XYZ file of C-alpha atoms in Angstrom:
723
model
C -33.033 21.407 -2.833
C -36.795 22.320 -3.822
C -39.521 20.797 -1.405
C -41.839 17.999 -2.574
C -44.613 19.593 -4.780
C -46.579 16.595 -5.004
C -50.437 17.019 -4.154
C -51.868 15.978 -0.738
C -53.989 12.906 -0.656
C -56.124 14.771 1.802
C -59.035 17.085 0.656
C -56.841 20.288 0.852
C -55.893 23.231 -1.189
C -52.498 25.090 -0.955
C -52.678 28.898 -1.427
C -49.348 30.978 -0.528
C -47.783 27.980 1.058
C -50.868 27.623 3.561
C -53.314 24.874 3.834
C -57.047 25.073 2.840
C -59.446 23.053 4.663
C -62.386 21.673 2.504
C -65.624 21.620 4.885
C -68.204 19.181 3.399
C -70.503 16.332 4.428
C -69.468 12.815 3.454
C -71.997 10.643 1.508
C -69.995 7.809 0.733
C -68.267 5.063 2.643
C -65.449 6.896 5.046
C -62.610 4.871 3.216
C -63.254 6.594 0.031
C -60.134 9.027 -0.333
C -60.142 10.117 -3.924
C -63.762 11.257 -4.255
C -65.871 13.055 -1.819
C -69.765 12.411 -2.269
C -72.218 15.043 -1.083
C -75.927 15.416 -1.187
C -76.508 19.091 -0.404
C -75.715 22.377 -1.916
C -74.360 24.870 -1.790
C -70.724 23.856 -0.914
C -68.410 26.167 0.956
C -64.828 25.641 0.329
C -62.532 27.498 3.374
C -58.863 28.126 3.454
C -56.199 29.494 5.954
C -55.559 33.262 5.090
C -52.291 34.022 3.727
C -49.850 35.583 5.991
C -48.742 38.332 3.300
C -50.428 41.318 1.987
C -53.508 39.986 0.093
C -56.063 42.233 -1.852
C -58.155 39.331 -3.062
C -58.220 35.442 -3.817
C -59.003 34.333 -7.353
C -61.117 31.131 -7.344
C -60.791 28.562 -10.217
C -63.317 25.769 -10.617
C -63.086 22.752 -12.971
C -66.666 20.940 -13.687
C -66.712 17.231 -14.683
C -63.057 17.225 -15.410
C -62.950 20.002 -17.737
C -60.271 23.087 -17.722
C -60.271 25.245 -14.692
C -61.802 28.637 -15.043
C -62.024 31.454 -12.950
C -65.295 31.495 -11.232
C -64.841 34.547 -8.830
C -62.917 36.888 -6.808
C -63.281 36.986 -3.026
C -61.932 38.919 -0.235
C -62.233 36.358 2.290
C -60.651 33.005 2.411
C -63.867 31.064 1.658
C -66.056 30.412 -1.410
C -69.632 29.499 -1.667
C -70.524 27.354 -4.920
C -73.919 26.464 -5.779
C -73.459 22.757 -6.784
C -75.682 21.160 -9.733
C -76.997 17.582 -9.253
C -74.633 14.898 -10.634
C -71.942 17.308 -11.426
C -68.323 16.799 -10.154
C -66.172 19.962 -9.024
C -62.546 20.713 -8.245
C -61.432 23.856 -6.918
C -57.983 25.848 -6.921
C -57.288 29.571 -5.645
C -54.416 31.814 -5.816
C -53.750 35.236 -3.963
C -53.195 38.438 -5.587
C -52.034 41.752 -3.959
C -52.986 45.225 -4.715
C -50.255 45.456 -7.482
C -51.182 42.446 -9.458
C -48.682 40.208 -8.015
C -50.073 36.930 -7.837
C -48.987 33.707 -5.382
C -48.472 30.359 -7.193
C -51.618 28.274 -7.940
C -52.474 25.921 -5.068
C -52.773 22.330 -5.434
C -56.014 21.105 -6.645
C -58.670 19.966 -3.951
C -59.921 16.604 -4.232
C -62.921 15.830 -6.482
C -66.636 16.577 -5.041
C -69.469 14.496 -6.332
C -72.894 16.167 -5.780
C -76.005 13.896 -5.444
C -79.090 15.693 -4.839
C -82.628 14.209 -4.317
C -83.395 11.203 -6.111
C -79.769 11.170 -7.693
C -78.454 9.860 -4.351
C -80.896 6.949 -4.088
C -80.116 3.399 -4.564
C -82.907 1.542 -6.158
C -81.403 -1.859 -5.983
C -79.637 -1.498 -2.408
C -76.174 -2.511 -3.909
C -74.510 0.325 -2.171
C -74.174 2.234 -5.571
C -75.986 5.316 -6.154
C -78.369 5.027 -9.124
C -76.737 8.226 -10.867
C -73.234 6.567 -10.572
C -74.418 3.092 -11.942
C -75.882 4.956 -14.858
C -72.777 7.027 -15.584
C -70.766 3.841 -15.476
C -73.307 2.148 -17.926
C -74.243 -0.204 -15.031
C -78.092 -1.341 -14.244
C -79.510 0.717 -11.129
C -82.042 -2.206 -10.936
C -79.607 -5.275 -10.673
C -77.865 -5.734 -7.232
C -75.990 -8.437 -8.542
C -73.527 -6.199 -10.733
C -72.097 -4.712 -7.397
C -69.769 -7.856 -7.529
C -68.708 -7.685 -11.176
C -65.259 -6.803 -11.884
C -65.457 -6.006 -15.531
C -61.777 -4.388 -15.751
C -60.072 -7.468 -13.904
C -58.267 -4.998 -11.507
C -59.355 -6.891 -8.450
C -61.922 -4.382 -7.276
C -65.508 -5.104 -7.659
C -67.851 -2.352 -8.908
C -68.959 -1.648 -5.349
C -65.346 -1.035 -4.152
C -64.867 1.042 -7.487
C -67.711 3.244 -6.583
C -66.542 3.815 -2.923
C -62.946 4.474 -4.224
C -64.123 6.876 -6.870
C -62.308 4.724 -9.654
C -63.430 3.524 -12.844
C -65.005 0.056 -13.006
C -63.897 -0.122 -16.744
C -60.350 0.775 -16.376
C -57.913 -1.079 -14.182
C -55.476 2.091 -13.633
C -57.849 5.065 -13.398
C -54.830 7.615 -12.612
C -52.527 6.054 -15.324
C -49.601 5.909 -12.777
C -48.627 2.300 -13.880
C -50.055 0.685 -10.785
C -53.628 -0.962 -10.776
C -56.582 0.428 -8.660
C -56.573 -2.475 -6.357
C -52.943 -2.395 -5.643
C -53.164 1.254 -4.664
C -56.166 0.810 -2.582
C -54.429 -2.175 -0.773
C -51.519 -0.153 -0.146
C -53.300 2.630 1.284
C -52.473 4.831 -1.855
C -54.776 7.252 -3.730
C -55.610 5.432 -7.115
C -56.987 8.725 -8.341
C -53.604 10.454 -7.929
C -50.672 9.444 -10.156
C -48.302 11.397 -8.174
C -48.299 8.856 -5.354
C -46.616 6.152 -7.687
C -44.329 8.573 -9.424
C -40.597 8.352 -8.969
C -38.964 10.902 -6.587
C -35.925 12.793 -7.852
C -33.162 13.553 -5.149
C -30.407 15.819 -6.722
C -28.403 15.428 -3.539
C -27.326 18.254 -0.880
C -25.976 21.576 -1.882
C -22.268 22.024 -1.931
C -19.825 24.781 -1.226
C -16.193 24.111 -2.793
C -13.175 25.492 -3.979
C -12.281 25.458 -7.729
C -12.410 21.568 -8.635
C -14.279 18.690 -10.405
C -17.715 18.696 -8.774
C -19.705 15.553 -8.664
C -23.499 15.761 -8.436
C -25.400 12.940 -6.689
C -28.683 11.833 -7.380
C -28.204 8.022 -6.180
C -31.004 8.934 -3.284
C -33.505 9.185 -5.855
C -36.287 6.423 -5.675
C -39.353 4.820 -7.240
C -42.020 3.518 -4.747
C -42.455 0.229 -6.938
C -38.518 -0.284 -7.094
C -38.636 0.307 -10.840
C -35.294 1.191 -12.414
C -34.997 4.678 -13.278
C -33.621 6.873 -15.732
C -31.786 10.251 -15.223
C -31.985 13.528 -16.672
C -29.618 16.402 -15.375
C -29.756 19.936 -16.879
C -28.020 23.187 -15.683
C -30.732 25.875 -14.672
C -28.332 28.870 -13.652
C -24.860 29.814 -13.147
C -21.730 30.144 -15.225
C -22.212 27.812 -18.090
C -20.347 24.558 -17.634
C -20.076 21.209 -19.677
C -21.942 18.462 -17.665
C -20.426 14.997 -18.143
C -22.881 12.357 -17.947
C -25.985 13.982 -17.927
C -27.842 10.817 -17.818
C -25.978 9.209 -14.954
C -26.804 9.238 -11.417
C -23.598 10.840 -10.527
C -22.430 13.642 -13.587
C -19.674 15.782 -12.964
C -18.193 19.234 -13.982
C -15.440 21.441 -13.697
C -16.296 24.380 -11.452
C -13.734 27.221 -11.814
C -15.799 30.520 -11.841
C -16.977 31.856 -8.524
C -20.700 31.956 -8.532
C -23.737 29.844 -7.682
C -24.507 26.707 -9.975
C -27.950 25.548 -10.059
C -28.763 21.929 -11.409
C -32.126 20.347 -12.023
C -32.809 16.347 -11.932
C -35.755 14.526 -13.161
C -35.958 10.841 -13.126
C -38.336 8.501 -14.989
C -39.376 4.949 -14.280
C -40.524 4.450 -17.990
C -44.171 5.122 -16.965
C -44.000 8.618 -15.148
C -41.635 11.452 -14.436
C -40.673 12.703 -11.029
C -41.176 16.301 -10.225
C -37.763 18.122 -10.809
C -35.458 18.287 -7.828
C -32.522 20.885 -7.597
C -29.372 21.383 -5.855
C -26.968 24.264 -5.878
C -23.188 24.153 -5.907
C -21.345 27.296 -4.852
C -17.771 27.702 -6.007
C -15.904 30.015 -3.582
C -13.386 32.529 -4.766
C -9.908 31.413 -3.941
C -6.982 33.632 -3.556
C -4.763 33.443 -6.447
C -1.053 32.096 -6.441
C 1.932 34.522 -7.199
C 5.055 32.940 -8.974
C 7.804 35.552 -9.175
C 9.912 33.166 -11.457
C 13.605 31.725 -10.999
C 16.282 33.195 -9.333
C 18.714 35.048 -11.631
C 22.423 35.663 -11.798
C 23.998 38.104 -14.196
C 26.521 40.945 -14.651
C 26.120 44.581 -13.887
C 24.588 46.977 -16.742
C 22.347 43.966 -18.028
C 18.774 44.367 -18.287
C 16.930 42.360 -15.700
C 13.547 40.956 -16.467
C 11.078 40.061 -13.523
C 8.743 37.502 -14.809
C 5.378 36.745 -13.026
C 3.370 35.107 -15.846
C 3.188 31.938 -14.406
C 1.075 33.309 -11.681
C -2.464 31.814 -11.611
C -5.931 32.107 -10.198
C -7.764 29.119 -9.480
C -11.282 30.731 -10.367
C -9.328 32.012 -13.849
C -10.225 35.545 -12.680
C -8.072 38.192 -14.308
C -5.038 39.211 -12.163
C -3.469 42.527 -11.140
C 0.148 42.610 -10.472
C 2.229 44.453 -8.001
C 6.190 44.102 -7.798
C 8.273 45.779 -5.040
C 11.862 45.435 -4.090
C 12.594 44.407 -0.390
C 16.603 44.024 -0.564
C 19.680 45.605 -2.436
C 20.444 49.005 -3.444
C 17.332 50.709 -4.798
C 16.593 50.520 -8.380
C 13.615 51.535 -10.720
C 11.175 48.936 -11.564
C 9.617 49.480 -15.053
C 6.350 47.914 -15.355
C 5.658 47.121 -11.565
C 1.917 46.668 -12.313
C 2.472 44.014 -14.897
C 3.244 40.440 -15.400
C 6.742 41.137 -16.565
C 8.688 43.993 -15.087
C 12.426 45.103 -15.520
C 15.086 46.939 -14.274
C 19.040 47.895 -14.848
C 21.761 48.369 -12.358
C 25.305 49.069 -12.436
C 25.606 48.003 -8.715
C 26.861 44.487 -7.925
C 25.013 42.741 -5.124
C 22.026 40.777 -4.178
C 18.586 42.219 -5.134
C 15.245 40.701 -3.748
C 11.832 41.434 -5.114
C 8.431 40.245 -4.117
C 5.394 39.745 -6.347
C 1.771 39.887 -5.289
C -1.383 39.332 -7.584
C -4.831 40.002 -6.787
C -8.166 39.108 -8.195
C -11.168 41.326 -7.780
C -11.476 40.364 -4.028
C -8.415 38.415 -2.737
C -4.594 38.810 -2.933
C -1.914 36.097 -3.151
C 0.877 35.649 -0.533
C 3.996 37.676 -1.581
C 6.366 35.291 -3.752
C 10.086 36.297 -3.591
C 12.713 36.322 -6.351
C 16.570 36.924 -6.026
C 18.709 38.625 -8.516
C 22.502 38.295 -7.847
C 24.195 41.022 -9.883
C 27.971 40.611 -10.469
C 30.267 43.416 -10.763
C 34.143 43.179 -11.314
C 34.283 40.760 -8.626
C 31.329 38.302 -8.831
C 29.031 37.524 -5.948
C 29.711 33.783 -4.680
C 27.206 31.171 -4.104
C 26.592 29.340 -0.912
C 25.325 25.760 -1.247
C 24.236 24.385 2.388
C 23.815 20.941 0.934
C 20.750 18.597 0.841
C 18.411 18.227 3.771
C 19.435 15.681 6.239
C 17.764 13.150 8.571
C 19.302 11.820 11.857
C 18.642 10.456 15.236
C 19.635 12.008 18.595
C 22.959 11.699 19.854
C 24.220 11.041 16.130
C 26.889 13.512 14.723
C 25.290 15.426 11.950
C 27.795 16.937 9.350
C 26.668 20.046 7.544
C 28.549 20.113 4.186
C 28.794 23.402 2.069
C 31.812 22.221 0.084
C 29.809 22.695 -3.213
C 29.590 26.458 -2.446
C 31.601 28.288 -5.388
C 32.959 31.541 -6.604
C 32.639 32.557 -10.204
C 36.152 34.023 -9.980
C 37.573 31.130 -8.465
C 38.367 33.053 -5.357
C 38.936 31.353 -1.992
C 35.838 31.272 0.273
C 35.088 31.885 4.094
C 32.283 30.121 5.335
C 29.758 31.048 8.235
C 27.259 28.574 9.620
C 24.462 29.778 11.589
C 21.509 28.038 13.414
C 18.143 29.744 12.739
C 15.746 27.335 14.090
C 15.511 24.155 16.396
C 14.201 22.761 19.576
C 17.564 23.519 20.968
C 20.465 25.749 20.535
C 23.315 23.117 19.485
C 27.019 23.620 19.697
C 27.984 23.817 16.147
C 31.716 22.780 15.614
C 33.424 24.022 12.606
C 31.012 27.003 12.064
C 33.568 28.921 9.990
C 34.708 25.899 7.851
C 33.052 24.096 4.895
C 31.763 21.285 7.071
C 30.443 21.993 10.423
C 29.234 19.375 12.938
C 26.840 19.062 15.815
C 25.226 16.528 17.970
C 21.679 16.804 18.539
C 20.033 16.009 22.024
C 16.558 16.659 21.210
C 14.209 15.426 18.455
C 12.723 17.931 16.136
C 13.377 20.295 13.059
C 16.774 22.178 12.982
C 17.640 24.674 10.060
C 21.040 26.142 9.413
C 21.997 28.920 7.147
C 25.170 29.219 5.289
C 26.802 32.448 3.773
C 30.144 32.474 2.018
C 32.434 35.331 1.073
C 35.047 35.985 -1.070
C 36.613 38.831 0.979
C 34.495 41.619 -1.173
C 31.047 40.097 -1.802
C 29.005 38.122 0.501
C 26.496 35.441 -0.881
C 23.020 34.992 -0.592
C 22.050 32.828 2.438
C 21.472 28.993 1.464
C 19.602 26.871 4.160
C 19.488 23.294 4.990
C 16.961 21.259 7.287
C 17.879 18.437 9.604
C 15.090 16.249 10.761
C 16.250 14.741 13.957
C 14.439 11.601 15.061
C 14.082 9.971 18.537
C 17.065 7.642 19.487
C 16.199 4.782 17.481
C 19.093 3.751 15.520
C 19.202 1.416 12.521
C 20.087 -2.294 13.109
C 23.126 -3.591 11.540
C 22.989 -6.944 9.366
C 26.055 -9.137 9.345
C 25.940 -12.273 7.312
C 28.351 -15.115 6.629
C 28.440 -18.355 4.673
C 30.942 -20.563 3.191
C 32.671 -19.334 0.074
C 32.046 -22.555 -1.741
C 30.367 -25.892 -1.571
C 29.684 -29.092 -3.307
C 26.188 -30.331 -5.024
C 24.617 -32.337 -2.088
C 26.365 -30.389 0.792
C 23.946 -28.584 3.470
C 25.133 -24.843 3.252
C 24.515 -22.856 6.460
C 23.797 -19.066 6.393
C 24.872 -17.135 9.547
C 23.400 -14.014 10.586
C 23.822 -14.458 14.257
C 26.315 -11.582 14.348
C 23.836 -8.966 13.406
C 23.180 -6.394 16.136
C 21.185 -3.377 17.177
C 22.880 -0.368 18.527
C 19.879 0.408 21.073
C 19.685 -3.446 21.970
C 16.320 -3.611 20.739
C 15.126 -7.331 19.822
C 15.544 -8.092 16.092
C 13.846 -10.197 13.520
C 15.830 -11.765 10.593
C 14.493 -11.878 7.051
C 16.747 -13.925 4.726
C 15.794 -13.927 0.849
C 17.411 -15.447 -2.245
C 18.680 -12.713 -4.644
C 20.729 -14.498 -7.444
C 21.125 -17.950 -8.851
C 19.015 -21.122 -9.067
C 15.980 -21.057 -6.677
C 16.559 -23.055 -3.583
C 14.456 -24.011 -0.680
C 15.594 -21.800 2.280
C 15.166 -23.201 5.568
C 14.792 -20.865 8.639
C 14.384 -17.823 6.550
C 13.299 -15.658 9.612
C 15.972 -17.104 12.014
C 19.349 -16.092 12.645
C 20.683 -19.064 11.022
C 19.213 -20.197 7.620
C 20.298 -22.865 5.411
C 19.611 -24.915 2.229
C 20.797 -28.078 0.327
C 22.795 -27.285 -2.837
C 21.196 -29.134 -5.474
C 22.903 -27.738 -8.660
C 26.168 -26.181 -9.697
C 26.402 -22.428 -9.777
C 26.649 -19.222 -7.904
C 23.766 -18.218 -5.198
C 23.387 -15.083 -3.508
C 21.379 -14.227 -0.306
C 20.337 -11.049 1.384
C 19.929 -10.653 5.141
C 17.688 -7.621 6.456
C 17.303 -7.360 10.331
C 14.555 -5.145 11.696
C 13.940 -3.728 15.280
C 10.214 -3.087 14.937
C 10.824 0.396 13.600
C 13.563 0.419 10.788
C 15.338 -1.918 8.767
C 18.918 -2.475 8.467
C 20.833 -1.988 5.124
C 20.963 -5.405 3.508
C 24.028 -7.887 3.929
C 24.759 -10.148 1.102
C 26.772 -13.535 0.765
C 27.653 -15.512 -2.218
C 28.308 -19.380 -2.487
C 29.755 -21.044 -5.562
C 28.450 -24.415 -5.589
C 30.754 -26.782 -7.409
C 30.066 -30.603 -8.697
C 29.551 -33.258 -6.278
C 32.800 -33.986 -4.045
C 34.780 -36.962 -5.361
C 36.931 -39.274 -3.150
C 40.590 -38.750 -3.386
C 43.323 -41.461 -4.087
C 46.204 -41.991 -1.838
C 49.797 -43.112 -3.611
C 52.242 -44.277 -0.991
C 54.792 -44.871 -3.681
C 56.865 -48.080 -4.638
C 58.378 -50.448 -2.100
C 62.127 -49.594 -1.354
C 65.269 -51.128 0.437
C 67.744 -49.625 2.708
C 70.332 -50.254 5.399
C 70.418 -49.734 8.981
C 71.260 -46.043 10.001
C 70.379 -44.556 6.475
C 67.606 -42.034 6.468
C 64.932 -43.067 4.360
C 62.025 -40.878 3.013
C 58.620 -41.836 1.500
C 56.926 -40.333 -1.309
C 53.201 -39.935 -1.477
C 53.270 -36.870 -3.931
C 51.475 -38.722 -6.485
C 48.344 -39.017 -4.444
C 45.563 -37.018 -6.135
C 41.933 -35.498 -5.903
C 39.706 -35.708 -8.989
C 38.046 -32.311 -8.121
C 40.158 -29.386 -9.548
C 41.090 -27.005 -6.620
C 40.729 -29.383 -3.759
C 43.771 -29.504 -1.316
C 44.791 -32.755 0.356
C 45.727 -33.562 3.899
C 48.202 -36.447 4.442
C 48.326 -38.850 7.133
C 51.102 -41.778 7.207
C 51.029 -44.585 10.054
C 53.363 -47.254 10.562
C 51.810 -50.715 10.075
C 54.519 -53.207 10.803
C 58.252 -53.544 11.436
C 60.362 -52.358 14.402
C 58.779 -49.353 15.913
C 60.411 -46.146 14.912
C 59.711 -42.489 14.680
C 58.149 -41.177 11.561
C 59.093 -37.562 10.760
C 56.519 -35.339 8.749
C 53.807 -37.856 9.024
C 51.415 -35.016 7.888
C 53.317 -34.470 4.781
C 53.609 -35.966 1.327
C 57.215 -36.819 2.296
C 57.765 -38.305 5.775
C 61.228 -39.697 6.758
C 62.700 -42.045 9.456
C 66.014 -43.767 10.148
C 65.861 -47.578 11.089
C 68.405 -48.666 13.632
C 68.050 -52.455 12.860
C 67.310 -54.629 9.771
C 63.780 -55.829 9.145
C 60.746 -55.129 6.772
C 58.837 -51.935 7.658
C 55.341 -51.418 6.340
C 53.466 -47.846 6.191
C 50.164 -46.779 5.180
C 48.919 -43.426 3.620
C 45.523 -41.897 3.569
C 44.783 -38.372 2.232
C 41.519 -36.245 2.459
C 40.167 -33.275 0.875
C 38.353 -32.061 4.131
C 35.012 -33.881 3.030
C 36.108 -37.408 2.205
C 39.182 -39.733 2.816
C 40.767 -42.116 0.505
C 41.487 -45.829 0.954
C 44.600 -46.704 2.543
C 47.511 -47.376 0.272
C 50.741 -49.226 1.628
C 54.419 -49.311 1.067
C 57.053 -51.779 2.442
C 60.801 -50.705 3.208
C 63.141 -53.391 3.446
C 66.237 -52.543 5.734
C 69.079 -55.050 5.215
C 72.458 -55.384 7.183
C 75.504 -54.632 5.188
C 76.148 -58.900 5.035
C 72.936 -59.359 3.445
C 71.174 -61.211 6.456
C 68.358 -59.931 8.378
C 68.596 -60.001 12.143
C 65.856 -61.204 14.378
C 62.729 -59.324 14.041
C 61.497 -56.509 16.352
C 57.899 -55.661 17.497
C 55.836 -54.303 14.732
C 52.759 -52.195 15.256
C 50.685 -54.850 13.790
C 52.341 -58.189 14.068
C 51.457 -61.226 11.769
C 49.862 -63.953 13.551
C 52.609 -66.772 14.581
C 52.517 -70.258 13.159
C 53.669 -72.769 15.713
C 56.562 -75.356 14.933
C 56.698 -77.377 18.157
C 59.669 -79.372 19.697
C 59.744 -80.263 23.258
C 61.442 -82.487 25.849
C 61.144 -83.186 29.594
C 63.191 -84.735 32.338
C 62.272 -86.213 35.575
C 62.608 -82.786 37.338
C 59.493 -81.519 35.490
C 61.580 -79.119 33.238
C 59.679 -78.626 29.723
C 60.476 -76.714 26.782
C 58.398 -75.514 23.836
C 59.665 -73.486 20.886
C 57.367 -71.630 18.590
C 59.009 -70.619 15.144
C 57.691 -67.794 13.422
C 55.894 -68.069 9.962
C 58.961 -67.708 7.538
C 56.833 -65.287 5.624
C 56.673 -62.821 8.633
C 58.800 -59.718 7.735
C 61.967 -59.468 9.712
C 62.617 -63.100 10.273
C 65.685 -64.123 8.097
C 68.214 -67.190 7.913
C 69.792 -66.778 11.423
C 66.282 -66.518 13.066
C 65.459 -70.016 11.371
C 68.693 -71.550 12.822
C 68.018 -69.992 16.322
C 64.590 -71.480 16.198
C 65.997 -75.115 15.393
C 68.604 -75.178 18.196
C 66.618 -73.407 20.982
C 64.953 -76.444 22.396
C 68.200 -78.465 22.801
C 69.934 -75.178 24.548
C 66.817 -75.112 26.866
C 67.176 -78.731 27.499
C 71.015 -78.201 28.555
C 70.331 -75.488 30.932
C 67.595 -77.292 32.753
C 70.104 -80.351 33.061
C 72.717 -78.369 34.511
C 70.208 -76.940 36.983
C 69.200 -80.338 38.097
C 73.026 -81.273 38.580
C 73.409 -78.446 40.832
C 70.612 -79.213 42.887
C 71.647 -82.887 43.405
C 75.040 -81.791 44.514
């Protein structure tokens, strides 16, 4: 990045990178910065001598704003100028050696205004010299014009005189900022550079071949004005610059070399000095590509193809093929992208390709050629790379190995890498096993043979992790449910083999969306609101790994309907006969529901009901009477209303015996008959309601004669007591 080349605000000159010191006297007020007023002549300019080999200095002078013209050649770092009254002088110098080589031109000095004799007088005492007032069309005899501001820039004429600015031009240096603002900011109103924007092209970069981004976002404008950008390439391999009018253009740098770019910014009023940045693209070693492995028969011409090799810098490549395994063969074109050879010997041949640019070479890239003779070489396949945990059994599977001739194969597994040497079980079989005790990378090689030829080795890598085993998710739920049911999802049987704490994640994966309660709990659940099949998935985690998902499906059927009990028709029988009831006509409106039966005896002499939980219970009554039974059925969610059936057991004579004790007797209706004697014997008889099951004609007769019989018994007892 180039240094800032803006002129200094101080009265200095730059020669060969050194600073010049202007020695002069100040006439004007001390705050004057752009112009120096002096009232004597001659003037002497002195600068620091260059440290290089200097034959002489060339001095250039501008008078009254005119072009710089060479005024003198001096051997010493100073110049004496005979000044004229009222003239304005600016000086520049450069250095020249004895062979005519010149340094860059110095920055201009500040303007020196000379007042000699009467020209420095101030007739009206307004602080402005007569010659300055006259040059600016002011009246040197009118002190009031010192306070006028004809250009409206905020500086009165006296301030304009002291600043060296024009009283008739608000922006003397045309930098877009008024004289008064620059004076107020401490800037130089005669120096346009102090308000120009500054370009910053960003730091230099050293990169490999890639897309490079230039960054000019650090560019700035002292007044905060928006900037426009203009990037251009100065030197280096030619590239296409994308977005040269943006702060951050890009280009594709491939070729090795130094790329120099220049940035100029503008605020619409002034342009910045250019700033440059350098991008150095390094030379990167090329990459060799020896092509794919090949399998062919003896006597066939073999082509080794390295044309896919590449150089990131797009440099031309040199090729070098060499044989590293197998019976020696003669390689044709070993220094070309494509080489070839022919062999009549069977076996495994290995070659390496190295490519180089002018400076660097690639790493060798191998290629393998299997040449079959009468008996073809078998192929070993060690299987895909594996990942396991410590203490787990790892199975190496070489069963995909093959022999082109269909010959039987023999296997040999060998460990070639790993943090420990493992005990390989079945190392001469298609599948070998081992149990790692340490975490790390284990690599094994497999070779197979058909008894004559041995295959090239194939390898498999096993990555063994620390002993964190995957947790196991176990989920269960009812296979079916009814609309309106609460359906539980149970994952409490999930476990971690390492006994790590688990977290649960239930999610719905199929069916009409439901609101799942307890989705992060072992047991979740939902209300079934719509018919259909819904499916849920459970995953458990042990803070490191997640289980395989476990899924459950629930078939949601319509709302459950109450079943109906049918206890069958009333029937009759005789004592000692086996009677069976029939509830088989009971039904459930919901297809597929299974009914549970529950029979109970309601009335009649107590008996044993066999099969009370079946549709066909049976009993044997030992005495006559009316037996009443009730049936209730249930589908597991709702129970039916009770249905009843009566069985009348009659004696062979057709008359019912006295009733027994029913489970649920009817309430008695009394029919009173009583008598008493002097001895206090009282009898009361209660007749049962004639409608009560089990009371026949004999029972009614017994009730009518019972009071008389009781009275006779009491009378007999009284007679016995008297005698």
